[in-house]
Short mmCIF file of C-alpha atoms and ligand atoms in Angstrom, two decimals:
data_model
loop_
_atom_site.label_atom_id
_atom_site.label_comp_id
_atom_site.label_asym_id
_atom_site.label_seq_id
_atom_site.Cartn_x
_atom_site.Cartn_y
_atom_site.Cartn_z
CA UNK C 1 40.47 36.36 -13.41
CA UNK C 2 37.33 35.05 -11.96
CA UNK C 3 37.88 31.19 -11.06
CA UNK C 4 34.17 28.64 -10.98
CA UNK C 5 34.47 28.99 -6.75
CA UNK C 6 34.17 32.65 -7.24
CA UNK C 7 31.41 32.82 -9.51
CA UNK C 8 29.61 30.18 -7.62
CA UNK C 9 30.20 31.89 -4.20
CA UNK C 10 28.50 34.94 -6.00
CA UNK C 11 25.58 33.01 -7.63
CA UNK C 12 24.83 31.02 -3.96
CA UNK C 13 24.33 34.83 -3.01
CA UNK C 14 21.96 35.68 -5.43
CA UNK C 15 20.18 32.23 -5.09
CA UNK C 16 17.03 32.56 -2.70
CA UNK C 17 17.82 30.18 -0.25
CA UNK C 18 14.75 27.19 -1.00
CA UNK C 19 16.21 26.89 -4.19
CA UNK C 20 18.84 23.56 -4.33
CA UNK C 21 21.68 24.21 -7.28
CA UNK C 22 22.65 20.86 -9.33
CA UNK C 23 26.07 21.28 -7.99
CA UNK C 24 28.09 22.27 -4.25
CA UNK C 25 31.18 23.73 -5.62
CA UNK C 26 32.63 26.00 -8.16
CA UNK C 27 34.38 22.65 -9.88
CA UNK C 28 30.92 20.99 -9.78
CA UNK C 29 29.94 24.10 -11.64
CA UNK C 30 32.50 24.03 -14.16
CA UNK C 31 31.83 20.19 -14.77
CA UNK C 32 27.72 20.70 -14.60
CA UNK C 33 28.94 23.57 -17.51
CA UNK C 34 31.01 21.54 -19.50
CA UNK C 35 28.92 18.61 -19.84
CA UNK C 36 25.48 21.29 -20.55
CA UNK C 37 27.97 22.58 -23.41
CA UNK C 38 28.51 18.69 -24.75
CA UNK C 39 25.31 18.02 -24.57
CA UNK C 40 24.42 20.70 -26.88
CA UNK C 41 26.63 20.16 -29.34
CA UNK C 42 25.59 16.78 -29.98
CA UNK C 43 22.20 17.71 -29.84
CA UNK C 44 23.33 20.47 -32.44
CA UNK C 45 25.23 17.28 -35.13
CA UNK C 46 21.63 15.59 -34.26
CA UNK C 47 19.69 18.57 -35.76
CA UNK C 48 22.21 18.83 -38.66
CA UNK C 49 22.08 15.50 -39.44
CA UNK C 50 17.78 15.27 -39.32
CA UNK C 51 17.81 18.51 -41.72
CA UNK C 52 20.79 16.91 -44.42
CA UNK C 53 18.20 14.11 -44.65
CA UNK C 54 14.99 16.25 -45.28
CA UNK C 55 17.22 18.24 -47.45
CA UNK C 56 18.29 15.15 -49.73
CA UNK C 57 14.67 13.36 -49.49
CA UNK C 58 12.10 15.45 -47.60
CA UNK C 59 12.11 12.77 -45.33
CA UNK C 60 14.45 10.51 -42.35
CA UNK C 61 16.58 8.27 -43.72
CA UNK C 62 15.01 4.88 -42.89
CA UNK C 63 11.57 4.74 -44.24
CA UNK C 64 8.45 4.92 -42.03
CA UNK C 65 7.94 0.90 -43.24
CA UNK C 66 11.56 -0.29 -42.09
CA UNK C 67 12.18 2.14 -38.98
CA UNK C 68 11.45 -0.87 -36.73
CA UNK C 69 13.39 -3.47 -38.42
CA UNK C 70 16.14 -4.69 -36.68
CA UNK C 71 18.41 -8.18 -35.79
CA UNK C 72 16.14 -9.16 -33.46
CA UNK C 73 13.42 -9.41 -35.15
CA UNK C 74 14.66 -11.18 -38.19
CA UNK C 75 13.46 -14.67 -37.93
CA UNK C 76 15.44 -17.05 -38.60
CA UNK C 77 14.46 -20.62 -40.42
CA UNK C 78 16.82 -21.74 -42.60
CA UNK C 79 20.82 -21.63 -42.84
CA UNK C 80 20.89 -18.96 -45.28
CA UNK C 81 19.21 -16.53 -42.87
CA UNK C 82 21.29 -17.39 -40.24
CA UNK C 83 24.25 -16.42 -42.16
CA UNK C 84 23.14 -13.37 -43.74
CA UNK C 85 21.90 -12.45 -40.38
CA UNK C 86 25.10 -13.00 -38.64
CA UNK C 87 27.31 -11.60 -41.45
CA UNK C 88 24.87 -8.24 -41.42
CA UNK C 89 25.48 -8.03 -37.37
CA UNK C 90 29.13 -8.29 -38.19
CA UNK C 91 28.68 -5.45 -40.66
CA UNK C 92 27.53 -3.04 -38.23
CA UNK C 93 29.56 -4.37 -35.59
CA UNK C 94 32.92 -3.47 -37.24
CA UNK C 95 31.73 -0.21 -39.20
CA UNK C 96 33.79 2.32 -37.23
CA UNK C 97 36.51 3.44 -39.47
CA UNK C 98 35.64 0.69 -42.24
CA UNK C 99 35.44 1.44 -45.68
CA UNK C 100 33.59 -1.41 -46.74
CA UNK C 101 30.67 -1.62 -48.62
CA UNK C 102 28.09 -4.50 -49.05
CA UNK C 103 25.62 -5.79 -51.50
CA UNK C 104 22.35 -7.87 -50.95
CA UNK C 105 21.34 -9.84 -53.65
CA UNK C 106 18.04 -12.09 -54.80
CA UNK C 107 14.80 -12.88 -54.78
CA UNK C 108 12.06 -10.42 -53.57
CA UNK C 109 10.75 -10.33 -50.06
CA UNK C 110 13.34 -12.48 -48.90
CA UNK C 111 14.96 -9.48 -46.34
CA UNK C 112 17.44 -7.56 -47.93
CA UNK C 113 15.74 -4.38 -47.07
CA UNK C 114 14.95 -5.97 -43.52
CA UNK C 115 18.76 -6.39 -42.94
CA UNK C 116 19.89 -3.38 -44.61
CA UNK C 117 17.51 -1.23 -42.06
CA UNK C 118 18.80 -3.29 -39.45
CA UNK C 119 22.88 -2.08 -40.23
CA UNK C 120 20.82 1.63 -40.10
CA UNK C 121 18.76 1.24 -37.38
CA UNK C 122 21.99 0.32 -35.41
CA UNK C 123 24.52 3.17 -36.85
CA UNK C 124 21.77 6.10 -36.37
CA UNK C 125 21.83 4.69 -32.51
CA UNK C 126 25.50 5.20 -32.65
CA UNK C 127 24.94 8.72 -33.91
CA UNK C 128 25.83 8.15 -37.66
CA UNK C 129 23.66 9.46 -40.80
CA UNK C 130 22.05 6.66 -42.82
CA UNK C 131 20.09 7.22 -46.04
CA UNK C 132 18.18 4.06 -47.50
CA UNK C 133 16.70 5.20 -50.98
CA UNK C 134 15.59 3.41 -54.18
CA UNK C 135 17.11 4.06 -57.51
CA UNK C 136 13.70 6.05 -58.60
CA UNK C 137 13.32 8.67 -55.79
CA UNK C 138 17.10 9.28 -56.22
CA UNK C 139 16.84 9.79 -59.62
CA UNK C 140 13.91 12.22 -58.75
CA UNK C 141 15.42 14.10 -56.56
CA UNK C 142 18.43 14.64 -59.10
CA UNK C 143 16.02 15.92 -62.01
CA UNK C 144 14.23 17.91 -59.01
CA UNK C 145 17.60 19.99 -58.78
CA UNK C 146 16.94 20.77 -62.54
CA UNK C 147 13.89 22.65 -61.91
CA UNK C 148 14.02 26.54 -61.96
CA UNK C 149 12.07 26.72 -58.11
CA UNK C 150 14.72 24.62 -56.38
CA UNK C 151 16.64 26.01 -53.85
CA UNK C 152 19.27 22.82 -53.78
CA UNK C 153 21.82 22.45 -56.52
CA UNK C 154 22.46 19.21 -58.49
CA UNK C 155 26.44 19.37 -57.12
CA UNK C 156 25.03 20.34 -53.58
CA UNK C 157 22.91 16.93 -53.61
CA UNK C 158 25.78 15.10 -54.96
CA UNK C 159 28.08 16.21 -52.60
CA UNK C 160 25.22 15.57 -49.36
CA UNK C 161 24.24 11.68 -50.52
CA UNK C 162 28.22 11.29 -50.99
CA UNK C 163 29.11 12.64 -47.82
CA UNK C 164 25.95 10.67 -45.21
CA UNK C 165 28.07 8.13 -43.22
CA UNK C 166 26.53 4.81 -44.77
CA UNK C 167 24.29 5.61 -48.21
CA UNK C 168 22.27 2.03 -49.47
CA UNK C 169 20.61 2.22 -53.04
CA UNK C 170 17.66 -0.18 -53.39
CA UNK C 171 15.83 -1.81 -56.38
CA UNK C 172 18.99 -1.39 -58.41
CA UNK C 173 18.05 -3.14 -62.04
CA UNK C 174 14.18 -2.40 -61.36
CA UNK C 175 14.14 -0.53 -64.55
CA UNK C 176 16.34 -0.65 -67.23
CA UNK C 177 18.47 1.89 -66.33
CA UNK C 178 19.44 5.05 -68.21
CA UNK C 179 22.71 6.30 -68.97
CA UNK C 180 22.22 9.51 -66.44
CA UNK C 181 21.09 7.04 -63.70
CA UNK C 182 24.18 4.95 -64.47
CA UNK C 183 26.77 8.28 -64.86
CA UNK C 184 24.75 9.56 -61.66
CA UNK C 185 25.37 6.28 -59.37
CA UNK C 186 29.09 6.31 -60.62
CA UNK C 187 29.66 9.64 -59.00
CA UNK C 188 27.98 8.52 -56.06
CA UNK C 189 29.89 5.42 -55.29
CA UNK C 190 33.13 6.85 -56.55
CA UNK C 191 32.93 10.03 -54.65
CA UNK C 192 31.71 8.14 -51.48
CA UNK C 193 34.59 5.45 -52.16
CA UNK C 194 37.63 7.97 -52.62
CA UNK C 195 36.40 9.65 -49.49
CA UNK C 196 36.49 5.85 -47.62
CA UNK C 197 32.75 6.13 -47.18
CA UNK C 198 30.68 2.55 -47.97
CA UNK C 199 27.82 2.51 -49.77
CA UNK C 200 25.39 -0.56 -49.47
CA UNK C 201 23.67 -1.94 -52.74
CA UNK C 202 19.95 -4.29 -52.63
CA UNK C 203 19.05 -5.82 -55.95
CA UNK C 204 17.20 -8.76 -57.44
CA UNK C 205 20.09 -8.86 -60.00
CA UNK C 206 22.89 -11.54 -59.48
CA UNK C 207 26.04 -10.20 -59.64
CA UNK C 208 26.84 -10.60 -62.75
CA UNK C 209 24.04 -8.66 -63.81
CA UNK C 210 24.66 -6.20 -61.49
CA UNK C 211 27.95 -5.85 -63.22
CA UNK C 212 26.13 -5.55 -66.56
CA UNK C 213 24.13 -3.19 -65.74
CA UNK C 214 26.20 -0.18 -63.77
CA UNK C 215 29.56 -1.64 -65.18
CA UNK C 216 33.03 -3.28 -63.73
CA UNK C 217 34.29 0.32 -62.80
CA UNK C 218 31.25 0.84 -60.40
CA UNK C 219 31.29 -2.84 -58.49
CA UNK C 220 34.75 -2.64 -58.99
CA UNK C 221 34.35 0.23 -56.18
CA UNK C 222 32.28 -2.17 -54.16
CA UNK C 223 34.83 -4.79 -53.45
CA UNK C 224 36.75 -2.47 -51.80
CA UNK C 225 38.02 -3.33 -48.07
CA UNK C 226 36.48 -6.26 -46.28
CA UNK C 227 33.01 -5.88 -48.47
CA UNK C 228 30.12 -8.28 -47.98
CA UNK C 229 28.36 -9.88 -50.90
CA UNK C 230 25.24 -12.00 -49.64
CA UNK C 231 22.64 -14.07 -51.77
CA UNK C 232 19.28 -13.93 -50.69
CA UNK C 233 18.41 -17.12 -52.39
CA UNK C 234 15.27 -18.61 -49.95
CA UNK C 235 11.31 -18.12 -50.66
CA UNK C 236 9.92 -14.63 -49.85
CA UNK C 237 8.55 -13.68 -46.33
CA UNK C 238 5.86 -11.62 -47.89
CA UNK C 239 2.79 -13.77 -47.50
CA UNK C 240 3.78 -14.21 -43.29
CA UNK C 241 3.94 -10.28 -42.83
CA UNK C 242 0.81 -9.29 -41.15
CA UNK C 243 2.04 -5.55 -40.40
CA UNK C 244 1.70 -5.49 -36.52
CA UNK C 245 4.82 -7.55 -35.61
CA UNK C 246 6.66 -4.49 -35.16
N1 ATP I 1 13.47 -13.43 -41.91
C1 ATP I 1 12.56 -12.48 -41.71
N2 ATP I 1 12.05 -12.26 -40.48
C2 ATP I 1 11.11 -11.32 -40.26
N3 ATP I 1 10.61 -10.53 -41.22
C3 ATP I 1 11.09 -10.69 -42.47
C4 ATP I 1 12.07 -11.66 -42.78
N4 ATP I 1 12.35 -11.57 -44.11
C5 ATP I 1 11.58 -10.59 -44.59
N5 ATP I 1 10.81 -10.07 -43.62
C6 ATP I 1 9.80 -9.02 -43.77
O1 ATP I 1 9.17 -9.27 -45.02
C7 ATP I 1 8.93 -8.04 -45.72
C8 ATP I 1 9.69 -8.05 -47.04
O2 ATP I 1 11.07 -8.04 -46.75
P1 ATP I 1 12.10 -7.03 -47.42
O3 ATP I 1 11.39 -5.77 -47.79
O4 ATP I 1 13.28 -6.92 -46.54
O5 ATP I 1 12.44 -7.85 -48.72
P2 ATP I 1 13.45 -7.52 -49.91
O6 ATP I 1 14.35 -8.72 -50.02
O7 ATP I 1 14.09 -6.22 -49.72
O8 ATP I 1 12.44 -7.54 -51.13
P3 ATP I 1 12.46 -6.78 -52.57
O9 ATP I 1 13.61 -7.36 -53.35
O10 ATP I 1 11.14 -7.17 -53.17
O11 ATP I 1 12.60 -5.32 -52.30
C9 ATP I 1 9.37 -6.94 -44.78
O12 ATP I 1 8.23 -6.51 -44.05
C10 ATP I 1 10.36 -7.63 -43.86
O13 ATP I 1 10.41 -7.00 -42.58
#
């Protein structure tokens, strides 16, 4: 059998002399190989990932608006934001083999998306699959499956959103919810749960109306692990945002 020195002996031969190879020895060649072939493959789970997420929403999984939010540029002026901000740092910090979930809660314009893009911003660094998506276009992407043209099935769709590494449903309790949207986020979150996957929840709802609304069995599923449950109770940051800060 033909070891790396042999091969590279024969490619120096066939190499016209000006040009310099990466690597001196048939073991530099193997290595030089090895890592070409790991490089690849992660590019490959890159791909993958990027076409699961135009799959499940025609689009990456942080919206265009949020791509740049992250802890660093969450200001912070009161002790509320300083512990939401820490506790969401923690979060993504320790998410490696966690099963815990967390829920934002409270007024609008007061960060929870902010954070919640943060956690995501972070984990698609660390080469994990994040989907942030409001109640509404997951609901329309659900019916979507229904139509005759579409090449996705509903139990396909289920199974994708159940199976990203960290899923977060926004504007939970925008709309009165219907029984499909509640039967539909009950599969998500259980499927995701029993599978130790977290899911992340942003609402203006407290928690007790959050528990009205998608039922004990649901945020029962929530509470799961080490979860985090943080009130955004402060004013909103709307009125500051000028849209070039980052
Ligand atoms: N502490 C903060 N520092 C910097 N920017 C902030 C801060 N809080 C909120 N923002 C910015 O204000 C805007 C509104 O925040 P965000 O969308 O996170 O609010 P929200 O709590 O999710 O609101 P809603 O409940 O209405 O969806 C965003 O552009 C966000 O980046």
């Amino acid at each position: 059998m033909k070891t790396p020195n042999d091969l590279f002996n024969r490619l120096k031969k066939l190499m016209p002399t000006e040009v310099k190879p990466k690597f001196t020895s048939g073991e530099e060649l193997l290595a030089w190989n090895q890592e070409q072939g790991r490089l690849r493959s992660e590019a490959i789970v890159r791909e993958n990932r990027a076409m699961k997420m135009q799959r499940i929403m025609g689009r990456s999984g942080i919206r265009e608006l949020h791509m740049n939010c992250s802890f660093d540029n969450y200001r912070v002026e009161n002790e509320g934001q300083r512990k939401a901000l820490s506790l969401a740092r923690e979060y993504a910090a320790g998410f490696d083999n966690s099963i815990s979930s967390f829920v934002f809660s409270g007024r609008p314009g007061t960060g929870k998306n902010h954070l919640a893009a943060a956690i995501g911003n972070d984990l698609i660094i660390r080469g994990k699959s994040v989907l942030i998506v409001t109640v509404a276009d997951l609901m329309s992407s659900m019916k979507g499956t229904f139509s005759g043209g579409s090449d996705i099935t509903e139990e396909r769709l289920l199974q994708d959103l159940s199976t990203v590494d960290l899923l977060v449903i926004d504007e939970i309790g925008m709309q009165s919810e219907s029984r499909y949207e509640k039967v539909i986020i009950n599969q998500i979150v259980d499927r995701r749960s029993s599978s130790k996957r977290p899911t992340g929840m942003l609402s203006n709802l407290d928690p007790a109306g959050m528990n009205a609304l998608l039922g004990e069995r649901v945020m029962d599923r929530m509470r799961l692990g080490n979860s985090l449950w943080v009130r955004f109770d402060w004013e909103s940051y709307r009125s500051r945002v000028r849209g070039d800060e980052y």
